[in-house]
Coordinates of C-alpha atoms in Angstrom, one line a residue:
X586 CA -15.5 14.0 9.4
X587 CA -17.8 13.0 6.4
X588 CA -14.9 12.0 4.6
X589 CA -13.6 9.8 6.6
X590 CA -14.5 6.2 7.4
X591 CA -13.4 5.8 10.9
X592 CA -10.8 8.3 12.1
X593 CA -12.6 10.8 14.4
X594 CA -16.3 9.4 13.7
X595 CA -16.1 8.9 17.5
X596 CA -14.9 12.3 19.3
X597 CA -14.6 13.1 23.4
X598 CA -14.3 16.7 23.6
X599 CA -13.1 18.1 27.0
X600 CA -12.1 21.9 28.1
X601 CA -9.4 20.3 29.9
X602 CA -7.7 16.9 30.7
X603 CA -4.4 16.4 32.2
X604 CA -3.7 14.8 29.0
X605 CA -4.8 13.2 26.3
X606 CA -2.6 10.5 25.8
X607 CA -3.6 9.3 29.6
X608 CA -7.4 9.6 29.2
X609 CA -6.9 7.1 25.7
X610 CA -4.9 4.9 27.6
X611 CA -7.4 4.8 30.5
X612 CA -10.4 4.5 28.2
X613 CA -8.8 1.2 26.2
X614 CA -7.8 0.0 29.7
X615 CA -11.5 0.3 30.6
X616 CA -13.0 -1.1 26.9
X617 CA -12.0 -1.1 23.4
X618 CA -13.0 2.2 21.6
X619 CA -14.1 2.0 17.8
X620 CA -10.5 2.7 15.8
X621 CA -10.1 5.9 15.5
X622 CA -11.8 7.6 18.6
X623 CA -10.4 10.6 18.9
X624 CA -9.6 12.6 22.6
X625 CA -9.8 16.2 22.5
X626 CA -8.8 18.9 24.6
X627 CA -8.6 22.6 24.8
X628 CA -6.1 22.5 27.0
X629 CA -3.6 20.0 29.1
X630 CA -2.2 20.3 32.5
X631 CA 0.5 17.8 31.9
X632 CA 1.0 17.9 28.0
X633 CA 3.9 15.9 26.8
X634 CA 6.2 15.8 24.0
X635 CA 8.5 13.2 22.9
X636 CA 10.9 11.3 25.8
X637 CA 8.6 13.7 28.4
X638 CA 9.6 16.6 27.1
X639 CA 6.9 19.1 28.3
X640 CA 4.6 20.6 25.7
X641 CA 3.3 23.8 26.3
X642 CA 0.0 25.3 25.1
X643 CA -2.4 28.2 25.3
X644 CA -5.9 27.0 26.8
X645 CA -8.5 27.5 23.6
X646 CA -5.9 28.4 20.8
X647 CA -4.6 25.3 19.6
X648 CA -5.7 21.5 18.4
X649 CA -4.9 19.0 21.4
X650 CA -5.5 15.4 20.5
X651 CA -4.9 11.8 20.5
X652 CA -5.9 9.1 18.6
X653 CA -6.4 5.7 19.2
X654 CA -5.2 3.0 16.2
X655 CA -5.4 -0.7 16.4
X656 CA -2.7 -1.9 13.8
X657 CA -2.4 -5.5 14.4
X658 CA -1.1 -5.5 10.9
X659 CA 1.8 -4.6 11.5
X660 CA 4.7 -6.3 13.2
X661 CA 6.5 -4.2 16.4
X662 CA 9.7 -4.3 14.2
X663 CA 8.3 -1.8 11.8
X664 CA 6.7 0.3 14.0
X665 CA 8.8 3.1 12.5
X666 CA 7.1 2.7 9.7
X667 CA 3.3 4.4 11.5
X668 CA 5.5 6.8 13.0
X669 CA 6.4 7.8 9.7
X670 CA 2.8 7.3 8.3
X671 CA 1.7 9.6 11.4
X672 CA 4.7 12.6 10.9
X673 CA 3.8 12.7 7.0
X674 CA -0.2 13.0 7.9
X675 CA 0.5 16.0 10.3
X676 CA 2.5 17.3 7.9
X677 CA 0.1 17.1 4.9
X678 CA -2.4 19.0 6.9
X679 CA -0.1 21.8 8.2
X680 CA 1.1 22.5 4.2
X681 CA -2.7 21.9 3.0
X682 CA -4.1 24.9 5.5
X683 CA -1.6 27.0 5.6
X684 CA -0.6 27.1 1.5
X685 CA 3.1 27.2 2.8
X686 CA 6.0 24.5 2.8
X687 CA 6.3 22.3 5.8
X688 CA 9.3 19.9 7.0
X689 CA 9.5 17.0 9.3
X690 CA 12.7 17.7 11.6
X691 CA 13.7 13.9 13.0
X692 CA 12.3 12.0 14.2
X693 CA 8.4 13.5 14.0
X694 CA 8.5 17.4 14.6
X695 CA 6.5 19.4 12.2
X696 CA 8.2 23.1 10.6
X697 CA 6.8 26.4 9.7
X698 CA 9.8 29.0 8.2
X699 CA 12.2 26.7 10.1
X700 CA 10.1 27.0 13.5
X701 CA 8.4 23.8 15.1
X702 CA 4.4 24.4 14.2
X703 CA 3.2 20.6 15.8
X704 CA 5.1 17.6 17.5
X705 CA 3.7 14.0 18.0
X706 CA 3.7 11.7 20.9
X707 CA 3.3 7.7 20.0
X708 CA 2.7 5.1 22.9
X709 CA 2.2 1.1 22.1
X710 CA 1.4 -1.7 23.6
X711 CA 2.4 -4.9 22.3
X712 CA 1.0 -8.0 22.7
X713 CA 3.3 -11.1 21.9
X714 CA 4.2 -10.4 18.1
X715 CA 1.7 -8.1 17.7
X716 CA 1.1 -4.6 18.3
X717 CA -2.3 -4.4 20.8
X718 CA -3.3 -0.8 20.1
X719 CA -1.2 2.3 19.5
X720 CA -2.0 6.1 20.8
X721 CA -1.2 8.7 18.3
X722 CA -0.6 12.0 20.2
X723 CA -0.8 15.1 18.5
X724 CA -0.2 18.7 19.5
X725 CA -0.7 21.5 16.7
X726 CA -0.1 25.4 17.6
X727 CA -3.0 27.1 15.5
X728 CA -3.7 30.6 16.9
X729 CA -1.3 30.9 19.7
X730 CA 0.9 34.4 18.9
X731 CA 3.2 34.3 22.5
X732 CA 4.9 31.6 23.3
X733 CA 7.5 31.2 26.6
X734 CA 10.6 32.3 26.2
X735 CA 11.7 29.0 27.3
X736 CA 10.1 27.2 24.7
X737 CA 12.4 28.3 21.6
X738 CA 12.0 27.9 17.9
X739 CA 8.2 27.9 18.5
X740 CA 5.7 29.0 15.8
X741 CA 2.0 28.4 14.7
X742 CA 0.0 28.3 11.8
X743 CA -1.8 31.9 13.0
X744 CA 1.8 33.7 12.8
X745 CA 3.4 32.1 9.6
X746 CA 0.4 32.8 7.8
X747 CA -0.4 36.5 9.4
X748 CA -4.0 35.4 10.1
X749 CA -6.2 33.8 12.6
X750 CA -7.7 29.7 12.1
X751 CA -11.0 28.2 12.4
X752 CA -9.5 25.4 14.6
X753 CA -12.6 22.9 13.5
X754 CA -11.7 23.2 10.0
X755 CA -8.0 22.8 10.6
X756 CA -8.7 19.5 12.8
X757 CA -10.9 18.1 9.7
X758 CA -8.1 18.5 7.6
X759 CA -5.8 16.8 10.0
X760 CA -8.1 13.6 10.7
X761 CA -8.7 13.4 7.0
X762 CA -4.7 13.1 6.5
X763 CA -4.3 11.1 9.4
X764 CA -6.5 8.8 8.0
X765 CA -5.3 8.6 4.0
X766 CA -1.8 8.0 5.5
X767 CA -2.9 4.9 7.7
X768 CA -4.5 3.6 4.8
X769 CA -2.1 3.9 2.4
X770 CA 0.3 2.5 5.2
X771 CA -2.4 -0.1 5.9
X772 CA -2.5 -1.2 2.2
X773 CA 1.4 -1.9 1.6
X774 CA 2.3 1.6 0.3
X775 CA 5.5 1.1 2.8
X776 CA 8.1 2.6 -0.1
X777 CA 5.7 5.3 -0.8
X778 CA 5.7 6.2 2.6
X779 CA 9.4 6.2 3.1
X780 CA 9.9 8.4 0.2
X781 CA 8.1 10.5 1.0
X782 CA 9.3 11.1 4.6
X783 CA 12.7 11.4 3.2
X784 CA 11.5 14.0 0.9
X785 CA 10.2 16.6 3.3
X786 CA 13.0 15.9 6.2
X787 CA 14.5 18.9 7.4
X788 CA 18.1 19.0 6.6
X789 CA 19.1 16.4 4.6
X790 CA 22.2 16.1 2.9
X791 CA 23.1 19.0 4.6
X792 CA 25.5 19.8 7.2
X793 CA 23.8 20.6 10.3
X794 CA 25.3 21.0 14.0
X795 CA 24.5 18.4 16.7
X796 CA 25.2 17.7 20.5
X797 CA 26.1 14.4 22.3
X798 CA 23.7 14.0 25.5
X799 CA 27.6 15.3 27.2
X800 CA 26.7 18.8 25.3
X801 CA 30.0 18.1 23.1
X802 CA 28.9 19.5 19.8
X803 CA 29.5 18.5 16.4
X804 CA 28.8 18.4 12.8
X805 CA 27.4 16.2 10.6
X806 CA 25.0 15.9 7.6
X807 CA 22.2 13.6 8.3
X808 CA 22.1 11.8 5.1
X809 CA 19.5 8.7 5.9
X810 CA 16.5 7.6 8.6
X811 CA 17.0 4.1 9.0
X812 CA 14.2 1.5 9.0
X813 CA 14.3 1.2 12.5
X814 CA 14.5 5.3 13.1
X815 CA 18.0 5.5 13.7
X816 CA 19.4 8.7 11.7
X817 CA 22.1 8.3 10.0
X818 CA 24.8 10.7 10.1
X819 CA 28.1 11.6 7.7
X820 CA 30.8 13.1 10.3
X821 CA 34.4 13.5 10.0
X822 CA 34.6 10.0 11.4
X823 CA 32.6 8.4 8.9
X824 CA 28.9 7.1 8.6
X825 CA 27.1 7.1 12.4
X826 CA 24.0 6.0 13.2
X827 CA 22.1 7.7 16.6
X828 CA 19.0 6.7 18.6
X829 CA 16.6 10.1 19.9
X830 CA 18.4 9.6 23.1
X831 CA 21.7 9.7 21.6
X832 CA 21.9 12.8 20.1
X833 CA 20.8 16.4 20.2
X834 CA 19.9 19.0 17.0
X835 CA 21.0 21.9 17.4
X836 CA 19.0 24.8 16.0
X837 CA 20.3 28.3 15.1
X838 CA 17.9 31.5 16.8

């Protein structure tokens, strides 16, 4: 990473780890890794997306990672605000290698031609009014080409482009946004950084179909994030506001 100061200076590469969200949290139960160690793997027995969602991946195709942050800086109330930072910086790197337009579906989901190309996995630890360290989990398809048919609306940066990735330079790309979009959150750029996670969310302003955690559907047109990373919704009803838990979006095949 020669152009970056810290973020992935300090690599553990493994063929396979259950995860590597649980082997950073092990290590910075054990010591205190320089910021910005980063865990890799080619592949993950127990891989998790967001609210333990299972994430699947082909062994040796893709970019399996985690990254370990320590941003006392900033109080737990905006913690929104990294998750944004982190969303944005996986972003960047999917539009920078593939040449193509890329969208952040709420709350941290990356897009490819309307197909999810990368998801992200947080985890913090706070300790009093401070965040301790955060985990930064990050799962990016590359060069898979099959995917299960259980795992819908799946894509990677091998089939929207037509071509195959050299995984190293598509993980130097990624650590070097990961690490402009820390810093820029690190330095105050917090309005910057909310417009311009606004400006690539999928679907806003426009009407889109949801589901209650019931399965009642409904629409609405997501029409704000709010600070704390409640979406903000226009239904029939009015002007709602839903936690991750509290709602479900519903994709079209």
């Amino acid at each position: 990473m020669k152009n970056n100061l810290f973020v992935g200076k300090v690599q553990h590469a493994f063929d396979v780890l259950p995860s590597t969200n649980d082997y950073a949290l092990e290590l910075l139960a054990k010591s205190e890794p320089a910021e910005g160690t980063v865990i890799l793997a080619d592949n993950q027995t127990a891989g998790r997306g967001q609210y333990g969602s299972r994430w699947y991946s082909a062994p040796g195709e893709n970019l399996l990672l985690s990254v370990i942050l320590y941003p006392h800086w900033l109080l737990p109330v905006h913690q929104w605000l990294l998750s944004e930072a982190m969303s944005l910086a996986v972003r960047d790197a999917v539009a920078a290698v593939s040449g193509k337009p890329a969208l952040i579906k709420w709350p941290n989901d990356v897009y490819l031609d309307g197909r999810k190309t990368a998801g992200i996995l947080i985890q913090s630890s706070l300790n009093g009014s401070h965040i301790q360290h955060v985990v930064v989990g990050i799962g990016l398809n590359v060069n898979q080409c099959r995917f299960p048919a259980d795992v819908p609306h799946a894509t990677s940066l091998a089939l929207a482009c037509g071509h195959l990735f050299d995984r190293g330079a598509v993980l130097e790309t990624l650590l070097e946004a990961t690490e402009h979009r820390y810093l820029q959150l690190r330095n105050g750029s917090e309005a910057a950084i909310r417009q311009a996670y606004r400006s690539h969310l999928m679907g806003l302003g426009q009407c889109q179909t949801f589901a209650r955690p019931n399965g009642q559907r409904f629409e609405g047109t997501p029409i704000d994030v709010l600070p704390d990373g409640r979406l903000l919704v226009r239904t029939e009803k009015g002007q709602e506001t839903y936690e991750v838990k509290e709602i479900i979006w519903i994709l079209e095949n």
